[in-house]
């Protein structure tokens, strides 16, 4: 069936669902927002949710559930071992991905822990289209290195390229001949490539990567956490798949990989995660780590309710009307920002709208964390919480210097089925105000800095009294308004 889409006259995409449960939100006055920014060390991860108006930190574990998911939670079969709920989930994964073997885990990084403990030897190098924070840290804590083989065009901030997440095949061949296949435990493809702006990978590219891996006997690994958005983009943008159904596209992807893992906090509108494969050998190598780190083999750290909701959520991921909502809202938000000449990553991808802090705050020195400063100043200006995806999200180089990120992004995630269009428009209005006043925004510096994954718990401060100046301008422009 054709993909029927409807846009209103002002190009608002039409949702194919209605909202039946709501949660009240609070918008604090800007003076209180400045106080909570100071209390949270200018790190949006450390803000209390009660101080946040629109939580665009992440889509992880905060996508809205459907009535069918909530209903399924009531019929969960509670048991430590051999729960019917587990078998329903296992069967759903087999139905969708055609894989027979499933290891449940409590979230995506737990799958990364198990995979990397099993496959990495010190001195190994993992090849990836692009790293994700936790996927890289799990390689390095096990003594491995990561090389990113994204094409140069993939990390151009503004582009017309439809599949910016594609791995550069020339770079892949070069890396294999330089390193030797025996030093490469696996090649990892991340669909919906998170840190470059939720950018999709084409099936054409996955086919080429998979064929090269087979030829050299290297394990091909798919991080399917952001698969839902990527499925939508393949259907929209890849000629061969325009007439294929979402289940057919999913199958075409899954058959290319030896090993697949996912965070169900993203995929399947749920919580939890898993590793799936048809390789008995890989399954046997990894399975003992599940009871050691996660829980028994039939829950792996997930509650039975979460597993029931995930089973239904995976079904909904096969429904075009469900998975198009995120990317369509993001495209709308991007369009509105572009109309106002605000620098963002283009083309817009999945997961969220990504502001380009490299340009937005080009007067802030790179060592003072442009994306971090943008995250802090946008919270101050609006109560909208985004996530820094730039240099703060990179740990330091071994010599102690800052590892300057390729991109300085402020990610404004649009968790699926959560926000309304007026809320998206509010965020756009406030971003536009901040852009007009960007010269008032200054940099940040660390006052407490963890060694690993510093962005989660690190605390920073403003390098000058710029937050107070921004507040004063806000009051001058908006009077008593929040
Ligand atoms: N892989 C990708 C592509 C991810 O985006 C994430 C999480 C993980 C793995 C790890 O999964 O959180 O369940 O342990 N991304 C979240 C985010 C944290 O906000 O982008 P997890």
Coordinates of C-alpha atoms and ligand atoms in Angstrom, one line a residue:
X1 CA 0.0 0.0 0.0
X2 CA 1.2 3.5 -0.8
X3 CA 2.5 5.6 2.1
X4 CA -0.3 8.0 2.6
X5 CA 0.9 11.3 4.1
X6 CA -0.9 14.4 4.9
X7 CA 0.5 17.9 5.7
X8 CA -1.6 20.9 6.7
X9 CA -1.4 24.1 4.7
X10 CA 1.5 25.4 6.9
X11 CA 3.3 22.0 6.3
X12 CA 2.6 20.4 9.7
X13 CA 2.7 16.6 9.5
X14 CA -0.4 14.8 10.6
X15 CA -0.1 12.3 13.4
X16 CA -1.9 8.9 13.0
X17 CA -2.5 8.6 16.7
X18 CA -4.2 10.5 19.5
X19 CA -3.1 11.3 23.0
X20 CA -5.0 9.6 25.9
X21 CA -2.7 10.1 28.9
X22 CA -1.1 13.4 29.7
X23 CA 1.4 14.7 32.2
X24 CA 1.4 18.2 33.6
X25 CA 4.5 20.3 32.8
X26 CA 5.9 23.3 34.6
X27 CA 7.8 26.3 33.2
X28 CA 9.9 27.9 35.9
X29 CA 10.7 31.7 35.7
X30 CA 14.1 32.4 34.2
X31 CA 15.6 33.4 37.6
X32 CA 14.8 29.9 38.9
X33 CA 16.2 28.4 35.8
X34 CA 19.5 30.2 36.3
X35 CA 19.6 28.9 39.9
X36 CA 19.1 25.3 38.8
X37 CA 21.7 25.7 36.0
X38 CA 24.2 26.8 38.6
X39 CA 23.1 23.9 40.9
X40 CA 23.6 21.4 38.1
X41 CA 27.1 22.5 37.1
X42 CA 26.0 23.7 33.7
X43 CA 25.4 20.1 32.7
X44 CA 21.9 19.3 31.5
X45 CA 22.3 15.7 32.6
X46 CA 22.4 17.0 36.2
X47 CA 19.2 19.0 36.0
X48 CA 16.2 17.8 37.9
X49 CA 13.3 17.0 35.6
X50 CA 10.9 19.1 37.7
X51 CA 13.0 22.1 36.7
X52 CA 12.7 21.3 33.0
X53 CA 9.8 22.4 30.7
X54 CA 10.4 20.3 27.5
X55 CA 12.8 17.5 28.1
X56 CA 14.6 17.1 24.8
X57 CA 17.6 15.5 26.4
X58 CA 17.1 12.1 24.8
X59 CA 14.6 9.7 23.2
X60 CA 16.1 7.0 25.5
X61 CA 13.4 5.3 27.6
X62 CA 11.0 8.2 27.2
X63 CA 9.1 7.4 24.0
X64 CA 5.4 7.4 24.7
X65 CA 3.8 3.9 25.0
X66 CA 0.6 3.0 23.1
X67 CA -2.6 1.7 24.6
X68 CA -1.7 -1.8 23.3
X69 CA 1.7 -1.7 25.1
X70 CA 0.1 -0.6 28.4
X71 CA -2.5 -3.4 28.1
X72 CA 0.1 -6.0 27.4
X73 CA 1.9 -5.1 30.6
X74 CA -1.0 -6.4 32.6
X75 CA -0.8 -9.9 31.2
X76 CA 2.9 -10.3 31.9
X77 CA 3.9 -13.7 33.2
X78 CA 5.9 -13.0 36.3
X79 CA 8.7 -15.6 36.9
X80 CA 12.4 -15.6 37.3
X81 CA 13.0 -18.5 34.9
X82 CA 11.1 -19.6 31.8
X83 CA 8.5 -16.8 31.7
X84 CA 6.0 -16.9 28.9
X85 CA 6.6 -13.2 28.4
X86 CA 10.2 -13.9 27.5
X87 CA 9.2 -16.5 24.9
X88 CA 6.7 -14.0 23.4
X89 CA 9.5 -11.5 23.0
X90 CA 11.9 -14.0 21.6
X91 CA 9.3 -15.1 19.1
X92 CA 8.7 -11.5 18.0
X93 CA 12.4 -10.9 17.4
X94 CA 12.6 -14.1 15.3
X95 CA 9.5 -13.0 13.3
X96 CA 10.9 -9.6 12.6
X97 CA 14.7 -10.2 12.2
X98 CA 14.6 -13.9 11.3
X99 CA 17.3 -14.6 14.0
X100 CA 16.9 -17.6 16.2
X101 CA 19.0 -16.8 19.2
X102 CA 18.4 -14.0 21.7
X103 CA 20.3 -12.8 24.8
X104 CA 18.3 -10.4 26.9
X105 CA 20.1 -7.4 28.6
X106 CA 18.9 -4.5 30.7
X107 CA 19.9 -1.8 28.1
X108 CA 22.1 -1.2 25.1
X109 CA 25.4 -0.6 26.8
X110 CA 25.0 -3.9 28.7
X111 CA 25.0 -5.6 25.3
X112 CA 28.1 -3.7 24.5
X113 CA 29.7 -4.9 27.7
X114 CA 29.0 -8.6 26.8
X115 CA 30.0 -8.3 23.2
X116 CA 33.3 -6.5 23.9
X117 CA 34.3 -8.6 26.9
X118 CA 33.9 -11.6 24.6
X119 CA 35.4 -10.3 21.4
X120 CA 38.1 -7.8 22.2
X121 CA 41.8 -8.6 22.9
X122 CA 44.2 -5.9 23.9
X123 CA 45.7 -4.4 20.7
X124 CA 42.6 -5.0 18.6
X125 CA 41.0 -2.3 16.6
X126 CA 37.2 -2.1 16.0
X127 CA 36.1 -0.4 12.8
X128 CA 32.9 1.7 12.9
X129 CA 31.0 4.0 10.6
X130 CA 31.0 6.3 13.7
X131 CA 31.4 5.7 17.4
X132 CA 28.7 6.1 20.0
X133 CA 29.9 7.2 23.5
X134 CA 29.3 3.9 25.3
X135 CA 30.1 1.8 22.3
X136 CA 33.6 3.3 22.2
X137 CA 34.2 3.2 25.9
X138 CA 33.4 -0.5 26.1
X139 CA 36.0 -1.2 23.4
X140 CA 38.7 0.9 25.1
X141 CA 38.1 -0.4 28.6
X142 CA 38.8 -3.9 27.2
X143 CA 42.1 -2.7 25.7
X144 CA 40.9 -2.1 22.1
X145 CA 41.0 1.0 19.8
X146 CA 38.3 2.4 17.7
X147 CA 38.7 3.8 14.1
X148 CA 35.8 5.7 12.5
X149 CA 35.4 5.2 8.8
X150 CA 32.6 7.7 8.1
X151 CA 33.0 9.4 4.7
X152 CA 34.3 12.9 4.8
X153 CA 31.0 14.1 3.3
X154 CA 29.1 12.4 6.2
X155 CA 30.5 14.9 8.7
X156 CA 29.9 18.0 6.7
X157 CA 27.4 19.9 8.8
X158 CA 25.3 21.1 5.9
X159 CA 24.8 18.7 3.1
X160 CA 22.3 17.3 0.6
X161 CA 23.7 13.8 1.1
X162 CA 20.8 11.4 1.9
X163 CA 22.8 8.7 3.7
X164 CA 25.4 10.5 5.7
X165 CA 25.9 7.6 8.0
X166 CA 27.4 5.4 5.3
X167 CA 30.8 3.8 5.9
X168 CA 33.5 4.8 3.4
X169 CA 34.3 1.6 1.6
X170 CA 37.7 2.8 0.4
X171 CA 38.6 3.6 4.0
X172 CA 37.3 0.1 5.1
X173 CA 39.5 -1.7 2.6
X174 CA 42.5 0.4 3.5
X175 CA 42.0 -0.2 7.2
X176 CA 41.8 -4.0 6.7
X177 CA 44.9 -4.2 4.6
X178 CA 46.8 -1.9 7.1
X179 CA 45.7 -3.6 10.3
X180 CA 45.2 -7.1 9.1
X181 CA 41.9 -8.9 9.5
X182 CA 43.1 -10.8 12.6
X183 CA 43.4 -7.6 14.5
X184 CA 39.8 -6.5 13.7
X185 CA 37.4 -8.4 16.0
X186 CA 34.4 -6.8 14.3
X187 CA 33.1 -4.1 12.1
X188 CA 30.3 -2.1 13.6
X189 CA 27.6 -0.3 11.7
X190 CA 25.3 2.0 13.7
X191 CA 22.1 2.8 11.9
X192 CA 20.6 6.2 12.5
X193 CA 24.1 7.3 13.3
X194 CA 23.6 9.2 16.6
X195 CA 26.5 11.5 17.1
X196 CA 26.5 13.0 13.5
X197 CA 22.9 13.9 13.8
X198 CA 20.8 10.7 13.7
X199 CA 21.9 10.2 10.1
X200 CA 20.8 7.0 8.1
X201 CA 22.9 4.3 6.5
X202 CA 21.7 2.9 3.2
X203 CA 21.2 -0.8 2.6
X204 CA 23.5 -0.5 -0.4
X205 CA 26.3 0.5 1.9
X206 CA 25.4 -2.2 4.5
X207 CA 25.6 -4.8 1.7
X208 CA 29.1 -3.7 0.7
X209 CA 30.3 -3.7 4.2
X210 CA 28.9 -7.1 4.9
X211 CA 30.4 -8.6 1.7
X212 CA 33.9 -7.2 2.7
X213 CA 33.5 -8.6 6.2
X214 CA 32.6 -12.0 4.8
X215 CA 35.5 -12.0 2.4
X216 CA 38.0 -11.3 5.3
X217 CA 36.2 -13.5 7.8
X218 CA 35.5 -10.5 10.1
X219 CA 32.3 -10.4 12.2
X220 CA 29.8 -7.8 11.0
X221 CA 27.9 -6.1 13.9
X222 CA 24.8 -4.0 13.6
X223 CA 23.8 -1.5 16.4
X224 CA 20.1 -1.4 15.7
X225 CA 19.2 1.0 18.5
X226 CA 18.1 3.7 16.1
X227 CA 16.7 1.3 13.4
X228 CA 13.2 2.7 13.4
X229 CA 14.2 6.1 12.0
X230 CA 16.6 4.5 9.6
X231 CA 13.8 2.2 8.2
X232 CA 11.7 5.3 7.5
X233 CA 14.6 7.0 5.7
X234 CA 15.4 3.9 3.6
X235 CA 11.8 3.7 2.5
X236 CA 11.8 7.4 1.6
X237 CA 15.2 7.8 0.1
X238 CA 16.6 4.5 -1.3
X239 CA 15.1 3.8 -4.8
X240 CA 15.2 0.0 -4.6
X241 CA 13.1 0.0 -1.4
X242 CA 10.4 2.6 -2.1
X243 CA 7.9 -0.1 -2.9
X244 CA 9.0 -2.5 -0.1
X245 CA 7.2 -2.9 3.2
X246 CA 8.9 -2.0 6.5
X247 CA 9.2 -5.7 7.5
X248 CA 10.8 -6.5 4.1
X249 CA 13.3 -3.7 4.6
X250 CA 14.1 -4.9 8.1
X251 CA 14.7 -8.4 6.9
X252 CA 17.0 -7.2 4.1
X253 CA 19.1 -5.4 6.7
X254 CA 19.2 -8.1 9.3
X255 CA 20.4 -10.8 7.0
X256 CA 23.6 -8.8 6.3
X257 CA 24.9 -9.1 9.9
X258 CA 26.4 -11.8 12.0
X259 CA 25.4 -10.1 15.2
X260 CA 22.8 -7.5 16.1
X261 CA 22.3 -5.6 19.3
X262 CA 19.9 -2.9 20.4
X263 CA 18.9 -0.6 23.2
X264 CA 15.1 -1.1 23.7
X265 CA 15.1 2.2 25.4
X266 CA 15.1 3.5 21.8
X267 CA 13.9 0.6 19.6
X268 CA 10.5 -0.6 20.4
X269 CA 9.2 2.3 22.5
X270 CA 10.3 0.3 25.6
X271 CA 13.2 -0.3 28.0
X272 CA 15.8 -3.0 28.0
X273 CA 17.8 -4.4 25.2
X274 CA 19.2 -7.5 23.5
X275 CA 21.7 -9.3 21.4
X276 CA 20.4 -11.4 18.5
X277 CA 22.2 -13.7 16.1
X278 CA 22.0 -16.9 14.1
X279 CA 25.5 -17.9 15.1
X280 CA 25.4 -20.7 17.7
X281 CA 29.1 -20.2 18.2
X282 CA 28.9 -16.4 19.1
X283 CA 25.8 -17.1 21.2
X284 CA 27.6 -19.8 23.2
X285 CA 30.7 -17.6 23.7
X286 CA 28.5 -14.8 25.2
X287 CA 25.7 -16.5 27.0
X288 CA 27.4 -17.1 30.3
X289 CA 27.9 -13.4 30.8
X290 CA 24.1 -12.8 30.8
X291 CA 23.5 -14.5 34.2
X292 CA 26.8 -13.0 35.5
X293 CA 26.0 -9.3 34.7
X294 CA 22.3 -9.0 33.7
X295 CA 20.1 -11.6 35.3
X296 CA 18.8 -15.0 34.3
X297 CA 18.6 -15.9 30.6
X298 CA 14.8 -15.3 30.4
X299 CA 14.8 -11.7 31.6
X300 CA 18.4 -10.3 31.5
X301 CA 17.6 -7.4 33.8
X302 CA 14.3 -6.5 32.2
X303 CA 11.1 -6.6 34.1
X304 CA 8.4 -8.8 32.6
X305 CA 6.3 -5.7 32.0
X306 CA 9.0 -4.1 30.0
X307 CA 9.4 -7.2 27.9
X308 CA 5.6 -7.3 27.1
X309 CA 5.6 -3.6 26.2
X310 CA 8.7 -4.2 24.0
X311 CA 7.1 -7.1 22.1
X312 CA 4.2 -4.9 21.1
X313 CA 6.5 -1.9 20.5
X314 CA 8.6 -3.9 18.1
X315 CA 5.4 -4.7 16.2
X316 CA 4.6 -1.0 16.1
X317 CA 8.1 -0.3 14.7
X318 CA 7.0 -2.3 11.7
X319 CA 4.1 0.2 11.1
X320 CA 5.0 3.1 8.8
X321 CA 2.4 5.4 10.4
X322 CA 4.1 4.9 13.7
X323 CA 7.8 5.3 12.8
X324 CA 7.3 8.3 10.5
X325 CA 6.1 10.5 13.4
X326 CA 9.6 11.2 14.8
X327 CA 11.4 12.0 11.6
X328 CA 8.5 14.1 10.3
X329 CA 8.3 16.2 13.4
X330 CA 12.1 16.7 13.2
X331 CA 11.9 17.7 9.6
X332 CA 9.2 20.3 10.5
X333 CA 11.3 21.7 13.3
X334 CA 14.4 21.8 11.0
X335 CA 12.4 23.6 8.3
X336 CA 11.2 26.3 10.8
X337 CA 14.8 26.8 12.1
X338 CA 16.2 27.0 8.6
X339 CA 13.6 29.7 7.7
X340 CA 15.1 31.7 10.5
X341 CA 18.6 31.1 9.2
X342 CA 19.6 29.2 12.3
X343 CA 22.5 26.8 11.7
X344 CA 21.5 23.1 12.0
X345 CA 22.6 19.8 10.7
X346 CA 21.1 19.1 7.3
X347 CA 19.5 17.1 6.0
X348 CA 17.6 16.6 9.2
X349 CA 17.9 13.0 10.4
X350 CA 16.2 11.0 13.1
X351 CA 16.2 11.1 16.9
X352 CA 16.2 14.9 17.2
X353 CA 16.9 18.2 15.6
X354 CA 20.6 19.1 15.9
X355 CA 21.7 22.7 16.3
X356 CA 25.2 23.4 14.9
X357 CA 26.9 25.0 17.9
X358 CA 30.2 25.3 15.9
X359 CA 28.5 28.1 13.9
X360 CA 25.8 29.2 16.4
X361 CA 28.4 30.2 18.9
X362 CA 31.4 30.7 16.6
X363 CA 32.7 33.5 18.9
X364 CA 33.2 31.1 21.8
X365 CA 36.7 29.6 21.8
X366 CA 36.6 25.9 21.0
X367 CA 38.3 25.0 24.3
X368 CA 35.3 26.6 26.1
X369 CA 32.8 24.1 24.8
X370 CA 30.5 25.7 22.3
X371 CA 27.9 22.9 22.4
X372 CA 27.9 22.8 26.2
X373 CA 27.4 26.6 26.3
X374 CA 24.6 26.3 23.8
X375 CA 22.9 23.6 25.9
X376 CA 23.2 25.7 29.0
X377 CA 22.0 28.9 27.4
X378 CA 19.0 27.3 25.7
X379 CA 17.9 25.9 29.0
X380 CA 18.2 29.3 30.5
X381 CA 16.3 31.0 27.7
X382 CA 13.5 28.4 27.5
X383 CA 13.4 25.6 30.0
X384 CA 14.1 23.2 27.1
X385 CA 16.7 20.6 28.0
X386 CA 18.9 19.4 25.2
X387 CA 22.1 17.3 25.2
X388 CA 25.6 18.4 24.4
X389 CA 27.1 16.3 21.6
X390 CA 30.5 17.8 21.1
X391 CA 33.8 18.1 22.9
X392 CA 32.3 17.7 26.4
X393 CA 31.0 14.3 25.2
X394 CA 34.6 13.3 24.2
X395 CA 37.0 12.1 27.0
X396 CA 40.5 13.6 27.0
X397 CA 43.4 12.3 24.9
X398 CA 46.0 10.2 26.7
X399 CA 48.3 13.3 27.0
X400 CA 45.5 15.2 28.9
X401 CA 44.6 17.5 26.1
X402 CA 40.9 18.0 25.1
X403 CA 39.9 15.8 22.2
X404 CA 38.1 18.3 20.0
X405 CA 35.0 16.7 18.5
X406 CA 34.4 16.8 14.7
X407 CA 31.1 18.4 15.4
X408 CA 29.8 20.6 18.1
X409 CA 26.1 19.8 18.3
X410 CA 23.2 20.5 20.6
X411 CA 20.8 17.7 20.2
X412 CA 17.2 18.4 20.8
X413 CA 15.7 15.0 20.9
X414 CA 12.0 14.5 20.0
X415 CA 11.0 11.4 21.9
X416 CA 8.5 9.6 19.7
X417 CA 4.8 10.4 20.2
X418 CA 5.5 12.8 23.1
X419 CA 5.5 16.5 22.2
X420 CA 2.8 18.5 20.4
X421 CA 3.4 20.8 17.6
X422 CA 2.9 24.0 19.7
X423 CA 5.6 22.7 22.0
X424 CA 7.9 22.3 19.0
X425 CA 7.1 25.8 17.9
X426 CA 7.8 27.2 21.4
X427 CA 11.2 25.6 21.3
X428 CA 11.8 27.2 17.8
X429 CA 10.7 30.6 19.1
X430 CA 13.1 30.5 22.0
X431 CA 16.0 29.2 19.9
X432 CA 15.4 32.1 17.5
X433 CA 15.5 34.6 20.4
X434 CA 18.7 33.0 21.6
X435 CA 20.2 33.2 18.1
X436 CA 19.4 36.9 17.9
X437 CA 21.2 37.3 21.3
X438 CA 24.0 34.8 20.8
X439 CA 26.7 37.4 21.2
X440 CA 25.8 37.5 24.9
X441 CA 26.6 33.8 25.4
X442 CA 30.1 32.9 26.6
X443 CA 32.0 29.7 27.3
X444 CA 32.3 27.1 30.0
X445 CA 35.1 25.4 31.9
X446 CA 35.2 22.2 33.9
X447 CA 35.3 22.3 37.7
X448 CA 34.8 18.6 38.3
X449 CA 35.8 16.2 35.5
X450 CA 35.5 12.4 35.6
X451 CA 38.0 10.5 33.5
X452 CA 35.5 8.2 31.6
X453 CA 32.3 9.5 30.0
X454 CA 32.8 12.9 31.6
X455 CA 29.7 14.4 30.1
X456 CA 27.4 12.4 32.4
X457 CA 28.6 13.6 35.7
X458 CA 31.1 16.4 35.0
X459 CA 30.4 19.9 36.5
X460 CA 31.3 23.1 34.7
X461 CA 30.9 26.8 35.3
X462 CA 30.5 29.9 33.1
X463 CA 33.8 31.6 32.3
X464 CA 32.2 35.1 33.0
X465 CA 28.9 36.5 34.2
X466 CA 27.3 35.9 30.8
X467 CA 24.3 33.9 32.2
X468 CA 23.2 36.9 34.3
X469 CA 23.6 39.2 31.2
X470 CA 21.4 36.9 29.2
X471 CA 18.8 36.8 31.9
X472 CA 18.7 40.6 32.0
X473 CA 18.2 40.8 28.2
X474 CA 15.4 38.2 28.5
X475 CA 13.6 40.3 31.1
X476 CA 14.1 43.4 29.0
X477 CA 12.6 41.7 25.9
X478 CA 9.8 39.6 27.5
X479 CA 8.8 41.6 30.7
X480 CA 7.2 39.4 33.3
X481 CA 6.7 36.5 30.9
X482 CA 8.2 33.1 31.9
Ligands
LIG1 N1 23.9 2.6 20.7 C1 23.3 3.8 20.3 C2 23.3 4.1 18.9 C3 22.7 4.6 21.3 O1 22.2 5.8 20.8 C4 22.7 4.3 22.6 C5 22.2 5.1 23.6 C6 23.3 3.1 23.0 C7 23.9 2.3 22.0 C8 23.4 2.6 24.4 O2 22.1 2.2 24.8 O3 21.5 3.9 26.7 O4 20.3 1.7 26.4 O5 22.7 1.7 27.2 N2 21.9 6.4 23.5 C9 21.2 7.3 24.4 C10 21.1 8.6 23.8 C11 21.9 7.3 25.7 O6 20.6 9.5 24.5 O7 21.4 8.9 22.7 P1 21.6 2.4 26.4

